[in-house]
Coordinates of C-alpha atoms and ligand atoms in Angstrom, one line a residue:
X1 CA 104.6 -25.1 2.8
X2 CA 106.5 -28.5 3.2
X3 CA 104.2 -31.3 5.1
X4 CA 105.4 -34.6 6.3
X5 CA 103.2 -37.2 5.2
X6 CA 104.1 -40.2 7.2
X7 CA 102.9 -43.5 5.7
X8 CA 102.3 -41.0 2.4
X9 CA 103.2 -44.4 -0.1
X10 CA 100.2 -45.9 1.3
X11 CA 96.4 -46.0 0.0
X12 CA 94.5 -43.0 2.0
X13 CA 98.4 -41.4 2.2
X14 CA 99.5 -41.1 -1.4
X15 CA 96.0 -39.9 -2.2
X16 CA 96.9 -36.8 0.1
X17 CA 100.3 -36.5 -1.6
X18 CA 98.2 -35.7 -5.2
X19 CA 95.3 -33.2 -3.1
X20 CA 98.5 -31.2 -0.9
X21 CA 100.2 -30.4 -4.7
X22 CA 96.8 -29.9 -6.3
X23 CA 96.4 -27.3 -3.3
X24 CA 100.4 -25.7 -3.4
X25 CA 101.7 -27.4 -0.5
X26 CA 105.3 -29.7 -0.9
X27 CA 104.8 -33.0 0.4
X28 CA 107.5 -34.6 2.2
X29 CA 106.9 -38.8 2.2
X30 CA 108.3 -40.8 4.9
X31 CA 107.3 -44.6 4.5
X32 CA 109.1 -48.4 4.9
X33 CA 106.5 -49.7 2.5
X34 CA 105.5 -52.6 5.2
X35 CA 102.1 -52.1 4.2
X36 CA 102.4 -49.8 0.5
X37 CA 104.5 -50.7 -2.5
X38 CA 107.3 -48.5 -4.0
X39 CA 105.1 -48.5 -7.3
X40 CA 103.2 -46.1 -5.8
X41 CA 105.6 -43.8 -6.1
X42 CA 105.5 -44.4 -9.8
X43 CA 101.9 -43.7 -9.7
X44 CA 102.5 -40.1 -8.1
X45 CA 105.1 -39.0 -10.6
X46 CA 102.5 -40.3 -13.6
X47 CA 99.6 -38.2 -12.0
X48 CA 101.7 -35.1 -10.8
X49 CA 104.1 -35.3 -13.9
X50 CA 106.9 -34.1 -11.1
X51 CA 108.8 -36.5 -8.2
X52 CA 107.9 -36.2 -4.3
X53 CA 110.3 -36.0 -2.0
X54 CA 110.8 -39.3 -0.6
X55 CA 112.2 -40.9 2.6
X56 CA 112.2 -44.1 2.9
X57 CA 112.3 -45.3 7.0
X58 CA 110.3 -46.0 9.8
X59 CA 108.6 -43.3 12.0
X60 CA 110.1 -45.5 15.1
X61 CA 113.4 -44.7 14.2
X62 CA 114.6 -41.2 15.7
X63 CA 117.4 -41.0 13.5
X64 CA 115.7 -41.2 10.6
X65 CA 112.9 -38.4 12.0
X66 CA 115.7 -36.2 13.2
X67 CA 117.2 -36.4 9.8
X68 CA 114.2 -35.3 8.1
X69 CA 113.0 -32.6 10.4
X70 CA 116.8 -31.1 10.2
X71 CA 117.0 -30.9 6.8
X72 CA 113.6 -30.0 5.6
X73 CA 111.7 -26.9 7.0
X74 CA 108.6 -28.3 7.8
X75 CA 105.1 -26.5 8.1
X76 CA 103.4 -29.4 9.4
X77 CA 103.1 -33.0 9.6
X78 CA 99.8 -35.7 8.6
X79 CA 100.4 -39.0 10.4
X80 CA 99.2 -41.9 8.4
X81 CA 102.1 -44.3 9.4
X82 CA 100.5 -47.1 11.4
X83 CA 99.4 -51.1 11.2
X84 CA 95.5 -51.4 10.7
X85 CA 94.2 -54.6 9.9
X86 CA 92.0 -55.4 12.7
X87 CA 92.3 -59.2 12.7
X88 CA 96.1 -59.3 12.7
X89 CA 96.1 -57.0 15.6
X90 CA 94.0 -59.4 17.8
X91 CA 96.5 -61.9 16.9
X92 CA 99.5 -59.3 17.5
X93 CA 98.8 -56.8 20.2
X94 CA 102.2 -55.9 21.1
X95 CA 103.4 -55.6 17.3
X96 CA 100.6 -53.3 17.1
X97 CA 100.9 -51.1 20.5
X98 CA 104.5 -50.9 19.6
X99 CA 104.6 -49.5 16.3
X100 CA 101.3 -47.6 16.5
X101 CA 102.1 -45.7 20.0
X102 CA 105.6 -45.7 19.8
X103 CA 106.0 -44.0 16.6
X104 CA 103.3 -41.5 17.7
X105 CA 105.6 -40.5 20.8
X106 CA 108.5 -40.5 19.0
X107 CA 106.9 -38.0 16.0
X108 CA 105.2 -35.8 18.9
X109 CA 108.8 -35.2 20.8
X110 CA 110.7 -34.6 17.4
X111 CA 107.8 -31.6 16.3
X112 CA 107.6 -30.0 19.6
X113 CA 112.3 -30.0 19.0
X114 CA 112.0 -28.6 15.7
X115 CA 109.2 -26.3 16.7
X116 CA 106.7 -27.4 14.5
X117 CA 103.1 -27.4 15.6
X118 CA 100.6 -28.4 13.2
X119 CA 99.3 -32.2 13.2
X120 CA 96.8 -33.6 11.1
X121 CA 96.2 -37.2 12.5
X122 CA 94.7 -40.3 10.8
X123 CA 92.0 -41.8 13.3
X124 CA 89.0 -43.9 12.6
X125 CA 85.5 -44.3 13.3
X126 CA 86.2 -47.3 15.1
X127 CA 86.8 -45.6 18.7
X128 CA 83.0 -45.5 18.5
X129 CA 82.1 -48.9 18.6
X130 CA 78.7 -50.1 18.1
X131 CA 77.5 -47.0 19.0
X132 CA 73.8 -46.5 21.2
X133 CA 72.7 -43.7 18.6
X134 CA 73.4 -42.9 14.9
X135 CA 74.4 -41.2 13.0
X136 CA 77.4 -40.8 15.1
X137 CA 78.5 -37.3 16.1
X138 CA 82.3 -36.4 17.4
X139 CA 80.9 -36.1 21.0
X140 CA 79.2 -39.8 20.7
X141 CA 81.0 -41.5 23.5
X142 CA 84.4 -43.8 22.5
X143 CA 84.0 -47.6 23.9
X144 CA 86.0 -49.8 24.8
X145 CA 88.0 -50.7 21.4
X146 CA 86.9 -53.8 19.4
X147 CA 90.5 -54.6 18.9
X148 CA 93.8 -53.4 19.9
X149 CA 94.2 -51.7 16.2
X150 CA 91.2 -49.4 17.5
X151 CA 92.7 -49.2 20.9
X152 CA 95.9 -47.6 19.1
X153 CA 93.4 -45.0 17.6
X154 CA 91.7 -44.4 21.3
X155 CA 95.2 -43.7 22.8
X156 CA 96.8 -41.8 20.0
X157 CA 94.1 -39.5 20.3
X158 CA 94.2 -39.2 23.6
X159 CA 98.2 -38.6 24.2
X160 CA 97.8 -36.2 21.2
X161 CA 95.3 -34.2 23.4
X162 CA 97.1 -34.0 26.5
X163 CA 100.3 -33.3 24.8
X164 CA 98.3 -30.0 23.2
X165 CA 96.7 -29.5 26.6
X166 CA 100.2 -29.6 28.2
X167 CA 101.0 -26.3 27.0
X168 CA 103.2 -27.4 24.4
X169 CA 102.8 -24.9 21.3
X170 CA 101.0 -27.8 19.2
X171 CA 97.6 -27.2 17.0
X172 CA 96.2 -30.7 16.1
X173 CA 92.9 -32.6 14.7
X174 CA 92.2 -35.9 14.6
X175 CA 90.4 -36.9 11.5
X176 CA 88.1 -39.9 12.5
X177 CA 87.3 -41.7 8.7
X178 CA 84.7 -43.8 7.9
X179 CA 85.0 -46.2 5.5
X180 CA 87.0 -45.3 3.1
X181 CA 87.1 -47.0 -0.5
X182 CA 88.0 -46.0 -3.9
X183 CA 90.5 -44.6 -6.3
X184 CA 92.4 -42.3 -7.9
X185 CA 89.9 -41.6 -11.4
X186 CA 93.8 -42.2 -13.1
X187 CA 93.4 -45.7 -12.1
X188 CA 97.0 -45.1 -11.4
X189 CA 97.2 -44.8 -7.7
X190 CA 95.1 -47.1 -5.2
X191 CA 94.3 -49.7 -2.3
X192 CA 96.9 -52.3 -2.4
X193 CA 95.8 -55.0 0.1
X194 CA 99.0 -57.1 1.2
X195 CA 97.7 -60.8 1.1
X196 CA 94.1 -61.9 1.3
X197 CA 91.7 -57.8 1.7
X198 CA 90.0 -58.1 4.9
X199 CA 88.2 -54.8 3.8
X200 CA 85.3 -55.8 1.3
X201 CA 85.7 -53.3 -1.5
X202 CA 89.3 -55.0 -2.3
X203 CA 87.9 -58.5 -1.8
X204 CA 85.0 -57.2 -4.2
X205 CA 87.3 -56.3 -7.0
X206 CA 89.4 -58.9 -6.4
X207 CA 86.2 -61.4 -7.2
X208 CA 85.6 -59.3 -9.9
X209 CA 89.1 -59.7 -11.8
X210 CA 89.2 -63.2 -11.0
X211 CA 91.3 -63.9 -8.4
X212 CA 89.3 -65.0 -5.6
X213 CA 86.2 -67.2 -6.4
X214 CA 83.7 -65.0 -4.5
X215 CA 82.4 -62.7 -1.8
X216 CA 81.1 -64.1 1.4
X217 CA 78.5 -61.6 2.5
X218 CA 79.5 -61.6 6.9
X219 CA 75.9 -62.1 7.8
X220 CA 72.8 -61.1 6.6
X221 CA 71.2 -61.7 9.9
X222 CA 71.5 -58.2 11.3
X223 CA 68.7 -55.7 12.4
X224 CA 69.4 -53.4 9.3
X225 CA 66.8 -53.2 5.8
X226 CA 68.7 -55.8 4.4
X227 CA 69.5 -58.0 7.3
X228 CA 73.5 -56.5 6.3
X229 CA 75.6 -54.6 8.2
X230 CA 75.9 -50.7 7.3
X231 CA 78.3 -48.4 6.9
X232 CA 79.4 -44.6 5.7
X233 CA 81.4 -45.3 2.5
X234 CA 83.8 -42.4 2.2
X235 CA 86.0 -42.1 -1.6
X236 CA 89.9 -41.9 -0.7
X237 CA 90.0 -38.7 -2.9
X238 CA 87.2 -36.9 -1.1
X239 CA 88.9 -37.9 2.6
X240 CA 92.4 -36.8 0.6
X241 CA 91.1 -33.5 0.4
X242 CA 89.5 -33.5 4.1
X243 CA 93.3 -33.8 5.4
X244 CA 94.4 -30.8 3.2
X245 CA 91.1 -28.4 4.5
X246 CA 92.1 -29.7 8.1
X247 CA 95.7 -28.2 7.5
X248 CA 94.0 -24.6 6.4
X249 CA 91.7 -24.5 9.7
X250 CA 95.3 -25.6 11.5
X251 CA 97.0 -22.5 9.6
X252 CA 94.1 -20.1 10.2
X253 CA 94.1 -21.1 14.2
X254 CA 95.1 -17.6 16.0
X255 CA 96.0 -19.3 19.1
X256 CA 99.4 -21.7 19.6
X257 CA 97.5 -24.3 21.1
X258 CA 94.0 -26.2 19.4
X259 CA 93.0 -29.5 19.4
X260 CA 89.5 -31.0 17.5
X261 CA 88.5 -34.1 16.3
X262 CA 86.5 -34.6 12.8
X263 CA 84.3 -37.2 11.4
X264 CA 85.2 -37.5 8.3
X265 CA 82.1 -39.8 6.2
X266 CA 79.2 -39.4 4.1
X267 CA 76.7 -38.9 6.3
X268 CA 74.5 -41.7 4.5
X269 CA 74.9 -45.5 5.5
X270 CA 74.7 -48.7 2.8
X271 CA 74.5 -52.3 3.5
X272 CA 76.7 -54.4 2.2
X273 CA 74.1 -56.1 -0.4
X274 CA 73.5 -52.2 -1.5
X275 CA 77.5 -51.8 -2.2
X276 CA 77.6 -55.2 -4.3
X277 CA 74.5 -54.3 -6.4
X278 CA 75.6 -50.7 -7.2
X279 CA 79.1 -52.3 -7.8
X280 CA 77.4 -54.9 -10.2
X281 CA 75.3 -51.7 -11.8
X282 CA 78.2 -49.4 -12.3
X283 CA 80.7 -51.7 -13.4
X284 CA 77.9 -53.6 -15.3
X285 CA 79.3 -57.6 -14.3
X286 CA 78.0 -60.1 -12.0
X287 CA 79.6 -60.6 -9.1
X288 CA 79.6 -64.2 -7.6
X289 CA 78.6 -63.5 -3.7
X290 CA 77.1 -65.8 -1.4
X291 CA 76.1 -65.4 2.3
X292 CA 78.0 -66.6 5.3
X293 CA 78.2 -66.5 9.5
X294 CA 78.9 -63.1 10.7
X295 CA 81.8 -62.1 11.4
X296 CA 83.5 -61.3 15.2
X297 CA 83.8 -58.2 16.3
X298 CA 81.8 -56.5 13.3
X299 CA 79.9 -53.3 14.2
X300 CA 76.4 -53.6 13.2
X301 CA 75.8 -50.2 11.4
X302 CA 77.8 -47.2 12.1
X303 CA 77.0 -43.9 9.5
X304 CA 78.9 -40.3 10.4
X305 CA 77.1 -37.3 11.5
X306 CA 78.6 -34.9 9.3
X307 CA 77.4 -31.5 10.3
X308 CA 80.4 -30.6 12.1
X309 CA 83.1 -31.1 9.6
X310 CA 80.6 -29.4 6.8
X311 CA 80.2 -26.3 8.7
X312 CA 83.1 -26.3 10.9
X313 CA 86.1 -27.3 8.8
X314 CA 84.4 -26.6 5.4
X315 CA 84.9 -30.2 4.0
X316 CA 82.0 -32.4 2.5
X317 CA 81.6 -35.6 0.3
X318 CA 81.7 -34.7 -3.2
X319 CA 82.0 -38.0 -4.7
X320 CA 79.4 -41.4 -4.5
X321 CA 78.9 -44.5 -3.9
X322 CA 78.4 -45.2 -7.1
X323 CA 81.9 -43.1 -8.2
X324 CA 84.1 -45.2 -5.8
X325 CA 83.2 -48.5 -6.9
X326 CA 83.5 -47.5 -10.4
X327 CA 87.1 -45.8 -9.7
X328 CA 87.6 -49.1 -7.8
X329 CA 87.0 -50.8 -10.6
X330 CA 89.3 -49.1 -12.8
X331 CA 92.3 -49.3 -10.3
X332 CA 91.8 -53.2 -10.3
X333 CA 91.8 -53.8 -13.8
X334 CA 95.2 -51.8 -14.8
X335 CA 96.9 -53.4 -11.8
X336 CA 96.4 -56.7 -13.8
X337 CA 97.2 -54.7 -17.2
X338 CA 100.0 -53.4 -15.6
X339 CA 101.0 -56.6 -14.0
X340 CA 100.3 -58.9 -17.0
X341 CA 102.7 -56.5 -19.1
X342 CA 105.7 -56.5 -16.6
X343 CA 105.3 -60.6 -16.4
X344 CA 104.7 -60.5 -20.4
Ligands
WQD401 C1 82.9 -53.5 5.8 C2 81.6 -54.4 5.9 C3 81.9 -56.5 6.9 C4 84.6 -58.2 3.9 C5 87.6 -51.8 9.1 C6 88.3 -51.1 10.3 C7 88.3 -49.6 10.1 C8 89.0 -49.3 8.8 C9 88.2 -49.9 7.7 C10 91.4 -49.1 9.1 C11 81.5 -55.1 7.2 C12 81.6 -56.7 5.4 C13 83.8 -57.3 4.6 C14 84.1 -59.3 3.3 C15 81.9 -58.7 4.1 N1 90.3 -49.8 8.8 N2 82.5 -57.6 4.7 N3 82.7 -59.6 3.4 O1 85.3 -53.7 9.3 O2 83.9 -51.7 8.6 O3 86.3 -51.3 9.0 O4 88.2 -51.3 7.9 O5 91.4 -47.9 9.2 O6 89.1 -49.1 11.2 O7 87.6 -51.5 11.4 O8 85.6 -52.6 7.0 O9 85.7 -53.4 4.7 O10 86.3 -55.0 6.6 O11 83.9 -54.4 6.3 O12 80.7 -58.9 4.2 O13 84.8 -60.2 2.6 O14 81.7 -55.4 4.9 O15 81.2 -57.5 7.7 O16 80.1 -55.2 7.5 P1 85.2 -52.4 8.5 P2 85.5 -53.9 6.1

């Protein structure tokens, strides 16, 4: 079955692209590389010893949607495609509700043309907030968004639910990840952080290999063990393969219309002083950190209630803590191997 995998050049995207051949589908990658790299592309041939099928275009454009949906008989679509770096959205609201809604729309009107029903959507935890109670379960109220990046998650959601409620012959879920960090174990796909990482794992390894001079720690002031903030660290390859069990529960779906959301973590929380020591342990290095002011907006601890994808959708974390930091690791270090032999 062919599956359009919008944004499917990207980190938690190509990861898909490797677990939807392990599991016999045909991915289909549409993606404008404004926030993945065309080397990733390499890094999929290398794993899968085979090419994807590759668009390159933006999910905004209809002709380029039209295009794909003509020529290739699709069975379903994931939708990755979107901007999510929380700061820059603060700074760039409209940038974001543009891109993030609009191409949403635009991929909604072009499935329900072609006829195709079955959406897997990329969502985060981050609808939830700080939440009152934890772990967080999918009927945990969504607040008011932190940014307009999260806001862009609240209202995709949303206009993916009534569109499924409208009649229209649509089956979707919307996975809500975590935190989700990691690597390919090939070291040969991974997180490619355009400019300075905001996330902390990339900033991590980035310390690590020597190009930045150290981690701040964003507070250690908080009302966790630690005094750091927690969250549900989820490995790319384990949330890879939630996307490809939410496309069997899709398939096995008797009636025409179903929609369900996911959480899609751990189930166990970690500080961040927890993720820097088993980082230090696993890797076995010393990592120069120091502590600094919080930072806005950060949610204090937030860990996913996991019972219902376990049971419902028949996914659960395989992979640790311990595993992504060390596959994290790995990614880092041939990016510079790689890099120091292209500049020689
Ligand atoms: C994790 C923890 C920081 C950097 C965001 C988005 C979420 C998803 C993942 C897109 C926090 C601390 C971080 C650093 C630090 N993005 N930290 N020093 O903010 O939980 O989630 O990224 O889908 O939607 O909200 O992830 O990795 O930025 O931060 O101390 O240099 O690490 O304070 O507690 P976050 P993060």
């Amino acid at each position: 079955m062919r599956i359009l995998v919008t944004g499917g050049a990207g980190f938690i995207g190509s990861h898909t692209v490797v677990e939807l051949v392990n599991a016999g589908y045909e991915p289909i990658i549409i993606d404008n590389f404004s926030n993945s790299d065309r080397s990733a592309l390499d890094g999929l041939r290398q794993i899968l010893n085979r090419d994807v099928i590759f668009y390159q275009g933006d999910c905004n454009d209809p002709e380029t949607l039209n295009a794909i949906f003509e020529k290739e008989s699709l069975g379903g679509v994931i939708h990755f495609a979107a901007h999510k770096a929380v700061g820059e959205s603060v700074a760039k609201p409209l940038m974001y509700y543009r891109n993030n809604l609009d191409s949403t729309i635009l991929l909604l009107e072009t499935m329900q043309r072609y006829g195709v029903s079955n959406l897997v959507f990329s969502s985060s935890c981050t609808v939830y907030g700080q939440p009152e109670q934890l772990p967080v379960t999918e009927a945990t109220p969504r607040l008011p968004a932190q940014s307009p990046y999260g806001n862009t998650k609240t209202i995709c959601e949303d206009i993916i639910r009534d569109t499924v409620r409208s009649g229209a012959a649509m089956k979707a879920i919307a996975l809500r990840y975590f935190n989700p960090i990691g690597a390919h174990p090939s070291g040969l796909i991974g997180e490619l952080p355009l400019g300075v990482p905001s996330n902390l794992v990339p900033f991590i390894t980035q310390t690590a290999a020597g190009l930045r001079e150290k981690v701040t720690v964003f507070g250690n002031d908080y009302d966790t063990p630690d005094g750091t903030c927690i969250r549900d660290y989820i490995h790319v390859v384990d949330l890879a393969k939630a996307h490809v069990q939410a496309l069997r529960l899709l398939d096995s779906q008797e009636e025409n219309s179903y929609y369900d959301i996911f959480n899609v973590g751990t189930g166990q929380g970690n500080t961040v002083l927890e993720l820097i020591k088993t980082f230090e342990e696993v890797n076995q290095l010393k990592l120069n950190y120091s502590i600094g002011p919080r930072r806005p907006g950060d949610v204090e601890k937030i860990y996913a209630q996991v019972d219902k994808v376990n049971n419902v959708m028949g996914w659960r974390a395989e992979k640790s803590l311990a595993d992504g930091l060390r596959d994290a690791w790995r990614w880092e270090q041939n990016l510079h191997l790689k890099n120091s032999t292209v500049s020689g």
